[in-house]
Short mmCIF file of C-alpha atoms and ligand atoms in Angstrom, two decimals:
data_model
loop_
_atom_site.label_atom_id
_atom_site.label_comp_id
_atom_site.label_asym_id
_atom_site.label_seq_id
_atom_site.Cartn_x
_atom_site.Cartn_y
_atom_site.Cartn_z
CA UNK A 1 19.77 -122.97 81.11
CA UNK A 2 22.20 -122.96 78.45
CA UNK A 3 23.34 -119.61 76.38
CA UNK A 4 21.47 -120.94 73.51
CA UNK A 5 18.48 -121.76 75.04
CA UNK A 6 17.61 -118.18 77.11
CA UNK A 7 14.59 -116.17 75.89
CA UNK A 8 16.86 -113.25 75.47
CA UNK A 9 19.07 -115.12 73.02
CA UNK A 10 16.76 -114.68 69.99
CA UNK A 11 19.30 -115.15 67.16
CA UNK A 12 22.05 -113.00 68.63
CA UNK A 13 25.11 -112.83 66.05
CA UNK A 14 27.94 -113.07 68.80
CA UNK A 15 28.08 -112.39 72.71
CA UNK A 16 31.33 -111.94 73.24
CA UNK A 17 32.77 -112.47 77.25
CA UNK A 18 36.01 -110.48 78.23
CA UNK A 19 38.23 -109.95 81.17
CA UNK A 20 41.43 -108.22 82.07
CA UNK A 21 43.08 -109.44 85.09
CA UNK A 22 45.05 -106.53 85.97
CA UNK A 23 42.18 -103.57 85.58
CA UNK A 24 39.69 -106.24 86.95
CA UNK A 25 37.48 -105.97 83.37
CA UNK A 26 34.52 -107.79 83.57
CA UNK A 27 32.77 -107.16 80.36
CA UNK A 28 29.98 -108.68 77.67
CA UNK A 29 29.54 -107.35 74.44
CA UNK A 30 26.19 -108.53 72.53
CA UNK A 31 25.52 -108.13 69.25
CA UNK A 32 22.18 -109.16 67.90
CA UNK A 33 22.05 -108.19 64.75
CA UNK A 34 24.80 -106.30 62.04
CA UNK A 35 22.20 -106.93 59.20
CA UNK A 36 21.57 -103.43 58.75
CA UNK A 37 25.31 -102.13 59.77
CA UNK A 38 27.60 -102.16 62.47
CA UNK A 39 25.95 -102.93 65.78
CA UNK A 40 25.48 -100.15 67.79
CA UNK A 41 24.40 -99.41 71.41
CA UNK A 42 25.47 -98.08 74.82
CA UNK A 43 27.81 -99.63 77.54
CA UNK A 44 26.66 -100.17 80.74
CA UNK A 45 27.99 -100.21 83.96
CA UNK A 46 25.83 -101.98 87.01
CA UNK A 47 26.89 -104.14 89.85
CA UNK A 48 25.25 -107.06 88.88
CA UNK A 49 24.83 -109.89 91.03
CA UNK A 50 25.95 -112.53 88.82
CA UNK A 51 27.64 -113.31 85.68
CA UNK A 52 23.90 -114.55 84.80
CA UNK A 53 22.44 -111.67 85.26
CA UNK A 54 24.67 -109.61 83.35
CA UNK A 55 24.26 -111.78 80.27
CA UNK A 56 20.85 -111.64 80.92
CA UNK A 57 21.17 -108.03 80.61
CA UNK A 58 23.33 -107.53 77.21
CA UNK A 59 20.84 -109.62 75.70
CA UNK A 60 17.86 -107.75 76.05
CA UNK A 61 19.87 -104.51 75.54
CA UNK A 62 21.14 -105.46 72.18
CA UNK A 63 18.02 -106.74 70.78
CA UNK A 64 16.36 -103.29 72.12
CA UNK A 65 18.79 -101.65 70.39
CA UNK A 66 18.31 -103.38 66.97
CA UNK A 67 15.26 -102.75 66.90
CA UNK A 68 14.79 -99.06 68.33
CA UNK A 69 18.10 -98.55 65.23
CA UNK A 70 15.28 -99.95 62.59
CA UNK A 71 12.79 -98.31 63.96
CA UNK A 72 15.00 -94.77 63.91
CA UNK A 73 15.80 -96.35 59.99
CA UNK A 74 19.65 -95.94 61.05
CA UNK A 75 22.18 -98.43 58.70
CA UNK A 76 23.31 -99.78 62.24
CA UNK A 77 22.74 -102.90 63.96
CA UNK A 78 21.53 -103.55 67.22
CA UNK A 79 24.10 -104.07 70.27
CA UNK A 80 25.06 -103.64 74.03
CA UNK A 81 28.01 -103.60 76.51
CA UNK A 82 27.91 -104.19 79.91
CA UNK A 83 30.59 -103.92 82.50
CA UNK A 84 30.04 -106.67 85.75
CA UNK A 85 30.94 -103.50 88.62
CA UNK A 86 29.67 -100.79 90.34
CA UNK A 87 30.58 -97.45 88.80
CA UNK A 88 30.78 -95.17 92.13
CA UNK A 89 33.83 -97.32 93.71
CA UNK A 90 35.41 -99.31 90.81
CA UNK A 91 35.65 -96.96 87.87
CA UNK A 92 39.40 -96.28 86.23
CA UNK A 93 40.56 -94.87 83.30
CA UNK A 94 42.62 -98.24 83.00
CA UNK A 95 39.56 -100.48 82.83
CA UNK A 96 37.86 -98.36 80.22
CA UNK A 97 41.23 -98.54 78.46
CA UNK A 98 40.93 -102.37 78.38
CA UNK A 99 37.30 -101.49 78.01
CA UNK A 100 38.20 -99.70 74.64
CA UNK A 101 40.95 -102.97 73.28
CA UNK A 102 37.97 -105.46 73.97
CA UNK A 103 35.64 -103.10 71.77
CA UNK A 104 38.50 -103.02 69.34
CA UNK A 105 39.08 -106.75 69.15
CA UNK A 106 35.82 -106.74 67.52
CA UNK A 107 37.08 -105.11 64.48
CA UNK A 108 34.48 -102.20 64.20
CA UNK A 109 30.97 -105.20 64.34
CA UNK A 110 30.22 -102.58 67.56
CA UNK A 111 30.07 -99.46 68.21
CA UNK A 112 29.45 -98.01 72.26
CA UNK A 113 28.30 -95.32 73.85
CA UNK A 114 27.53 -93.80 77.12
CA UNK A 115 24.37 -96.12 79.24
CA UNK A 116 23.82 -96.22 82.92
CA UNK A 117 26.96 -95.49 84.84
CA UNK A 118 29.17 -94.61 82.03
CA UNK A 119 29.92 -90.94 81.50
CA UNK A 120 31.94 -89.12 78.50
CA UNK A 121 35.13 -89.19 80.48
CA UNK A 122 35.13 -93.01 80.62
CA UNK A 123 34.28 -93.52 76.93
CA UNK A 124 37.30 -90.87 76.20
CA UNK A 125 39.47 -93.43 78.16
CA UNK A 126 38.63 -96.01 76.02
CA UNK A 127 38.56 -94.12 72.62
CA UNK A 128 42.52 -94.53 73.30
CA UNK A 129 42.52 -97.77 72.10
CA UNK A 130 39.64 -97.77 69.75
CA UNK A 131 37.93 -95.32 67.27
CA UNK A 132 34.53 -97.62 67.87
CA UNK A 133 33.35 -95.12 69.99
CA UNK A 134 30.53 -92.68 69.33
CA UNK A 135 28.76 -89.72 72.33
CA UNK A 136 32.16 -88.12 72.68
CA UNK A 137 32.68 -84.21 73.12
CA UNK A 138 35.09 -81.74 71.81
CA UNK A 139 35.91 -82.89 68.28
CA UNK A 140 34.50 -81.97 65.00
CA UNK A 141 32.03 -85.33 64.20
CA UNK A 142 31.10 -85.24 68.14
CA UNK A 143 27.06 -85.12 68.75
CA UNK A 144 27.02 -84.46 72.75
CA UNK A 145 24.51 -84.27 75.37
CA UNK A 146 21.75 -86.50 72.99
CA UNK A 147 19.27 -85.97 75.69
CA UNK A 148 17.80 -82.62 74.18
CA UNK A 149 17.70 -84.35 70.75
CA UNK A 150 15.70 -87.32 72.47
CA UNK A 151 13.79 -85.10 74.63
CA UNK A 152 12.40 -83.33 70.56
CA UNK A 153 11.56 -86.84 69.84
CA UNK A 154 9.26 -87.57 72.25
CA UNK A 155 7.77 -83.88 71.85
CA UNK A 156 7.30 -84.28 68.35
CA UNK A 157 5.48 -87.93 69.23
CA UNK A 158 3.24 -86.68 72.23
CA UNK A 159 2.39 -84.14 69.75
CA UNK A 160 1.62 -86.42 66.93
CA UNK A 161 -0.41 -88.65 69.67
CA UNK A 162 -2.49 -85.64 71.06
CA UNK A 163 -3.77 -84.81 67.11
CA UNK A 164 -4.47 -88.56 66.44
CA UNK A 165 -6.79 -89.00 69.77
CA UNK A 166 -7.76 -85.79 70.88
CA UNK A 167 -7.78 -84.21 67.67
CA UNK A 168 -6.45 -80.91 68.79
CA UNK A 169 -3.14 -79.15 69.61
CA UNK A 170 -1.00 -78.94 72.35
CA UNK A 171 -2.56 -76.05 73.74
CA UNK A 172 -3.89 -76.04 77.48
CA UNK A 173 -3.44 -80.41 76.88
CA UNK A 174 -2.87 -81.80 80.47
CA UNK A 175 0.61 -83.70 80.67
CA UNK A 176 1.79 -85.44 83.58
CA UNK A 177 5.32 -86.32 83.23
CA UNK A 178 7.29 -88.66 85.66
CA UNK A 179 11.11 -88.11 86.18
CA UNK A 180 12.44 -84.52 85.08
CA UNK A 181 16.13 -85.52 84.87
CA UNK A 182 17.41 -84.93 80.90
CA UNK A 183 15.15 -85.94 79.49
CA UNK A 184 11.87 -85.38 81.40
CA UNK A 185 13.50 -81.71 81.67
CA UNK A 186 14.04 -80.97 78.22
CA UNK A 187 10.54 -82.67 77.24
CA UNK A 188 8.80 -80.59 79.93
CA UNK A 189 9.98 -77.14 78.42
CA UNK A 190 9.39 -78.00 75.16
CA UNK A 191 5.92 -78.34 76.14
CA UNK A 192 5.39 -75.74 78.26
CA UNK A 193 6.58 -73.87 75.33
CA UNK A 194 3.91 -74.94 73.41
CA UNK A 195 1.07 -74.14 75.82
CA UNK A 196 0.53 -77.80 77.75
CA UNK A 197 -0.19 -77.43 81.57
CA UNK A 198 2.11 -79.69 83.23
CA UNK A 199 1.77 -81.62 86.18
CA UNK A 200 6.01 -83.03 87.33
CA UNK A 201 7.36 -85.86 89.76
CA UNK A 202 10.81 -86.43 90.90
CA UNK A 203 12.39 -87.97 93.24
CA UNK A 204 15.28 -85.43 93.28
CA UNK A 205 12.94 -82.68 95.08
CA UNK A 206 15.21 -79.64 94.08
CA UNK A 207 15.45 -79.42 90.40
CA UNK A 208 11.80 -80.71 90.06
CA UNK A 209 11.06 -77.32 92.06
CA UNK A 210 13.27 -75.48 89.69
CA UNK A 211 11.54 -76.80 86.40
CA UNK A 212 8.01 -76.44 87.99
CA UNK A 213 8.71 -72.79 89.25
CA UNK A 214 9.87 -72.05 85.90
CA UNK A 215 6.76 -73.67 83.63
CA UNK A 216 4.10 -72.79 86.19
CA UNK A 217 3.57 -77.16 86.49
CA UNK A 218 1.58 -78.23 89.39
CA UNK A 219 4.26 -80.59 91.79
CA UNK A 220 3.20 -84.27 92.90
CA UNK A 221 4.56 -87.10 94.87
CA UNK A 222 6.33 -89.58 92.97
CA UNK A 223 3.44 -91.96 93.89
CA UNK A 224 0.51 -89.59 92.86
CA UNK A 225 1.51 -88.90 89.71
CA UNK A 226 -0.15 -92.13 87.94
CA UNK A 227 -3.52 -90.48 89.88
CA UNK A 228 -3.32 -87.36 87.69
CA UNK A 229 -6.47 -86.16 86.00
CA UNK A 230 -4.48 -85.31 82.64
CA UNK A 231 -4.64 -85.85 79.12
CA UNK A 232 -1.03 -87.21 78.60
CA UNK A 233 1.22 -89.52 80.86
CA UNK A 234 4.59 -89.51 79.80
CA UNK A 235 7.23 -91.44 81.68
CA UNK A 236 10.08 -90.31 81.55
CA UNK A 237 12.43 -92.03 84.85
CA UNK A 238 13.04 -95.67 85.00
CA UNK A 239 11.44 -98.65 83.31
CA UNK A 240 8.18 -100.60 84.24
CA UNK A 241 6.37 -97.51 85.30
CA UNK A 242 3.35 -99.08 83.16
CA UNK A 243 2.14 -102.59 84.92
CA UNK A 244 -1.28 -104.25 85.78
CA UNK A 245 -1.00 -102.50 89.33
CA UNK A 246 -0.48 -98.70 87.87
CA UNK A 247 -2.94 -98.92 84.71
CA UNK A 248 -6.15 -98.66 86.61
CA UNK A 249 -5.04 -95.91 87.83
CA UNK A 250 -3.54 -93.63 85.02
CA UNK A 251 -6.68 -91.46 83.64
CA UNK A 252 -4.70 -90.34 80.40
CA UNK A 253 -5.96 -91.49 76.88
CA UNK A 254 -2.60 -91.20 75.82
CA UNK A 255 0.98 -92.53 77.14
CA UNK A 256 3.96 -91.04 75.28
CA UNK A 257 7.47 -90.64 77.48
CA UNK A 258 10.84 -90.93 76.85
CA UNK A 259 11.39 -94.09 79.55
CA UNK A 260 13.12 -97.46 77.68
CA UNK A 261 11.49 -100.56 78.62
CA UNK A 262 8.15 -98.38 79.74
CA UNK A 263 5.95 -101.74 80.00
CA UNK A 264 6.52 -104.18 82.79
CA UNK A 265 5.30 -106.67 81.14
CA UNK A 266 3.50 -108.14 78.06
CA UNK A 267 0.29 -108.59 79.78
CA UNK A 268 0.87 -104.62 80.59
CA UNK A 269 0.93 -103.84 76.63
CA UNK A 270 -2.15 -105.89 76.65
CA UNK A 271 -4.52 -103.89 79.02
CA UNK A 272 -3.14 -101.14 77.88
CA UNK A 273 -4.61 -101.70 74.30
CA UNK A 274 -8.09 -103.05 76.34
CA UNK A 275 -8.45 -100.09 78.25
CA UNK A 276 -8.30 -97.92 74.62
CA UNK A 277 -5.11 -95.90 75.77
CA UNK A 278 -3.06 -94.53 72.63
CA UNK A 279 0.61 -95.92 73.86
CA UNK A 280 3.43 -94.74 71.74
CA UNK A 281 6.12 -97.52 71.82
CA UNK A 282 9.13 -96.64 74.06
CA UNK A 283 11.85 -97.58 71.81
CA UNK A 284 10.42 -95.77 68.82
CA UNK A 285 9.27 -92.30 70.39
CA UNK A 286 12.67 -91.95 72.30
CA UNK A 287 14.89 -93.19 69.35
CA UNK A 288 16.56 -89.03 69.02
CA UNK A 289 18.78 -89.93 71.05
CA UNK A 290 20.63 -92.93 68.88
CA UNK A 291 19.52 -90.72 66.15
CA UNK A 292 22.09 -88.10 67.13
CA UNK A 293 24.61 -90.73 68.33
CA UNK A 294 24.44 -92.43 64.51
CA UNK A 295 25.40 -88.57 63.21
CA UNK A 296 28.34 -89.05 65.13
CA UNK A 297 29.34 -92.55 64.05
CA UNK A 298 28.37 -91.34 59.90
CA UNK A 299 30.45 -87.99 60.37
CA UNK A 300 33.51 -90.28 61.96
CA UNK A 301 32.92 -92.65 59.04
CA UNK A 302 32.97 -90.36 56.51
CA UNK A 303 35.55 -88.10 58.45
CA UNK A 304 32.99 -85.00 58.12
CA UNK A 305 31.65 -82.96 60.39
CA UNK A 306 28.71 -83.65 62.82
CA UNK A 307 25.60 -82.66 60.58
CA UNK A 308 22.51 -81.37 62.48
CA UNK A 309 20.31 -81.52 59.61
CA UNK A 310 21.08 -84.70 59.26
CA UNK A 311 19.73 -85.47 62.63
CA UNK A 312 16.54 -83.66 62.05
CA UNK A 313 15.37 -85.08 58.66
CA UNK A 314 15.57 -88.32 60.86
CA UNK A 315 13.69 -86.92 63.56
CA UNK A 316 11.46 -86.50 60.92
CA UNK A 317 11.48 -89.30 59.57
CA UNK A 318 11.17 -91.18 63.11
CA UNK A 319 7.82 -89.26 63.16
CA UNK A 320 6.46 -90.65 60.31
CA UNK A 321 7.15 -94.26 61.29
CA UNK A 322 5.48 -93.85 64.58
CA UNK A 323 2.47 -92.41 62.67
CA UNK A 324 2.94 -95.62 60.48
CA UNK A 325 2.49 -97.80 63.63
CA UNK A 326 0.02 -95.93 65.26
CA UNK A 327 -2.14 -96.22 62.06
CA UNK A 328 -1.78 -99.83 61.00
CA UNK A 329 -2.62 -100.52 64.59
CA UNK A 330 -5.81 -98.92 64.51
CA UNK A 331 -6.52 -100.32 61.50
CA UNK A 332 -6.00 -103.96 62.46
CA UNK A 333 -7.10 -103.50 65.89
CA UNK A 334 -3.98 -104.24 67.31
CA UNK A 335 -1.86 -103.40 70.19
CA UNK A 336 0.92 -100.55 69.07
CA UNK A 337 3.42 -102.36 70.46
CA UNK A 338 3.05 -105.68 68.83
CA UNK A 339 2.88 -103.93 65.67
CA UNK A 340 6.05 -101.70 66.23
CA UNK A 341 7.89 -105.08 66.92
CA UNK A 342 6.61 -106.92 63.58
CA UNK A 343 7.85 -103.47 61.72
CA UNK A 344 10.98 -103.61 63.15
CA UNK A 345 11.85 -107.60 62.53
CA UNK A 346 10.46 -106.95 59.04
CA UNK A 347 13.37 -104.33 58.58
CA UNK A 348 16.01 -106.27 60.15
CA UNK A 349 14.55 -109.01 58.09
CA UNK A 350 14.64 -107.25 54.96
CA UNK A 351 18.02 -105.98 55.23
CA UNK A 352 19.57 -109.46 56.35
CA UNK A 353 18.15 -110.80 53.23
CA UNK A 354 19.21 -108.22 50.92
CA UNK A 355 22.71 -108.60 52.14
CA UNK A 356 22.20 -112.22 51.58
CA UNK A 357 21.31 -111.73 47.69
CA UNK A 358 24.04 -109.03 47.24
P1 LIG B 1 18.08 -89.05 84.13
O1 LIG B 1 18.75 -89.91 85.12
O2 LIG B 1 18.68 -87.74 83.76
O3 LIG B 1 16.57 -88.76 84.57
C1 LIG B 1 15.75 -89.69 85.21
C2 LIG B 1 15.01 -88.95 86.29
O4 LIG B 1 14.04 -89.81 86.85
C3 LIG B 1 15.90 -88.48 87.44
O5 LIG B 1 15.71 -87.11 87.67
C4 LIG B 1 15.44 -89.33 88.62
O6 LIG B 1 15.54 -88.63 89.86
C5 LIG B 1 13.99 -89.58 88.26
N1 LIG B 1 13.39 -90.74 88.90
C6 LIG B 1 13.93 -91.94 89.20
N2 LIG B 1 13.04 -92.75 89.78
C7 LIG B 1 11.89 -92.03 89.87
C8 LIG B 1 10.60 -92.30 90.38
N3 LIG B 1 10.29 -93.48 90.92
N4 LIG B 1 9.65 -91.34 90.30
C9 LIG B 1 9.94 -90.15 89.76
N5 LIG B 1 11.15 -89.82 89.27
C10 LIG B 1 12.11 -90.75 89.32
O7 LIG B 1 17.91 -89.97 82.83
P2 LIG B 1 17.53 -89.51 81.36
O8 LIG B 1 18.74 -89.49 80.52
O9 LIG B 1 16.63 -88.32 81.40
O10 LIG B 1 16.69 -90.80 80.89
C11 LIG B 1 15.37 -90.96 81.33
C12 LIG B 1 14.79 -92.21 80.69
O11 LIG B 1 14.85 -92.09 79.26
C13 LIG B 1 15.55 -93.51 81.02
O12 LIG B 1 14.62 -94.57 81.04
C14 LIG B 1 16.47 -93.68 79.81
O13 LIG B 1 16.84 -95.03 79.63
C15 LIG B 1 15.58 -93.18 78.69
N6 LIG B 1 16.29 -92.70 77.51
C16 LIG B 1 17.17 -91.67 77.61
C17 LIG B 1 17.80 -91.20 76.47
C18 LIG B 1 18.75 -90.04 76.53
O14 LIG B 1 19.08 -89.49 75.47
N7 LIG B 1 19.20 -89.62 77.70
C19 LIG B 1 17.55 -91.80 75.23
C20 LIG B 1 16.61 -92.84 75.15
C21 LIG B 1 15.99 -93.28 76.30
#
């Protein structure tokens, strides 16, 4: 299969391939789409097995991200970095440095920020070379930690889901949540806060004790928790956690988490919609997080300082276009996801044309 040809190619703008002999950078940088800005998106840092694979990767990334930047309605584009490696042995602040000249080469089409395996410290390493870098710490425009700001996201969602199908608050609502890390963690006190009973998993045994000792959640194996009797499932670890094996098992009405890339596969998002579950799509409930990643890039752009407003009227804002999808779905019968995806392309859409006629 040629570059061209891959399903995960759909009209990418540039992929751009780069190595550095003497740090031993591997790197791709995709960029899907700069129709609504500058492509933005994470970098990425996996031991892939193959060059393939890594491609494979930063092209489903990128188009993710152009469409969960839509979605957020963010003037950014959609793209992704990945680094071929694995980031326990082979991380240096030399090959984030050539990291940071490869992200410069691109003259400012991409922006990066932290993903799997890449922490602050690397991206600081790079920002030596290039100001294309956003999820920094310590200076004026910075935005931090945008886990808490994701984490409000999703609350504000599972709370907008629990009104539309359950038509009450979050009051004594049964959520099961899987994965307490950042995320998961934050999302889980918010709704303790608001009165939800709470039922965790983890894999990492001691701080899912913490959490549950301190929100008075009921603790399950990793395994049980799709078994829960509760109102709300919200994943919130890895991707895939919703597949043809797990649905018939997941008593919610309603599926609202913070997880990317929550459905394993399209038939999932089908039986989902068959079995009348109320599914919030992934990459618009948990778009806080490149919410408060975009107030960094504007405040760098406009050399201001980081505005959290800002970042809330978005949050906002992200609220009322899940409400917009979860309503046009119901009206037209139609999975949410399917319809969150013909929103998005519309907007990318929209703006390429615009920019066309300007
Ligand atoms: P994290 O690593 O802090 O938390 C993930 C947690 O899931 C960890 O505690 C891990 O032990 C747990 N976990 C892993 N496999 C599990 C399993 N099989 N069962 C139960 N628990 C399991 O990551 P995070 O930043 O909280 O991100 C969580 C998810 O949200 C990821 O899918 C991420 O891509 C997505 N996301 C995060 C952000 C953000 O701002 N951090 C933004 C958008 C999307």
């Amino acid at each position: 299969m040629t570059l061209f040809d891959s399903p995960a190619f759909e009209g990418h703008e540039g992929v751009h391939a780069f190595s550095d002999e003497k740090t031993g950078l591997k790197a791709i940088i995709a960029v899907h789409s700069t129709a609504r800005g500058p492509a933005a998106g994470g970098c990425r840092m996996w031991p892939y097995a193959s060059a393939e694979d890594a491609l494979t990767d930063a092209l489903k990334l990128s188009r993710a991200m152009s469409y969960k930047n839509a979605m957020a309605d963010l003037e950014l584009g959609g793209g992704k970095s990945v680094i071929i490696g694995d980031s326990r042995t082979q991380k240096t602040p030399a090959l984030f440095e050539a990291f940071g000249r490869a992200v410069e080469d691109l003259g400012g089409k991409y922006w990066t920020a932290e993903d799997v395996g890449v922490s602050v410290a690397d991206l600081t390493h790079a920002r030596r070379h290039t100001r294309y870098v956003a999820g920094l710490e310590g200076h004026e425009a910075a935005s931090g930690d945008p886990s808490p700001v994701t984490a409000e996201g999703v609350f504000r969602g599972v709370r907008l889901c629990v009104q539309r199908a359950l038509k009450r608050d979050l009051s004594g609502v049964r959520v099961a949540i899987q994965g307490v890390g950042n995320v998961g963690g934050y999302l889980a006190q918010k709704l303790h806060a608001a009165g939800a009973r709470l039922v965790l998993t983890d894999v990492n045994t001691e701080a899912l004790s913490r959490l549950a000792a301190a929100t008075g959640a009921e603790i399950v194996a990793p395994n049980a928790i799709f078994d829960a009797d509760v109102d709300v499932f919200a994943p919130c670890a890895l991707g895939g956690a919703i597949s043809l094996d797990t649905l018939p098992r997941i008593r919610a009405r309603i599926i609202a988490g913070g997880a990317n890339n929550q459905l394993a596969d399209a038939d999932a998002g089908r039986e989902l919609f068959n079995r009348g579950i109320l599914y919030a799509p992934d990459y618009v409930i948990n778009g806080g997080g490149i919410i408060n990643v975009a107030g960094e890039i504007r405040a760098l752009e406009r050399g201001e300082a980081f505005d959290p407003a800002w970042v809330d009227a978005k949050l906002d804002r992200l609220a009322l276009t899940l409400e917009e999808v979860l309503e046009q779905a119901l009206v037209e019968r139609r999975p949410t996801h399917e319809v969150a995806n013909e929103i998005a392309r519309a907007r990318i859409v929209g703006a390429a044309e615009k920019r066309a006629a300007a």
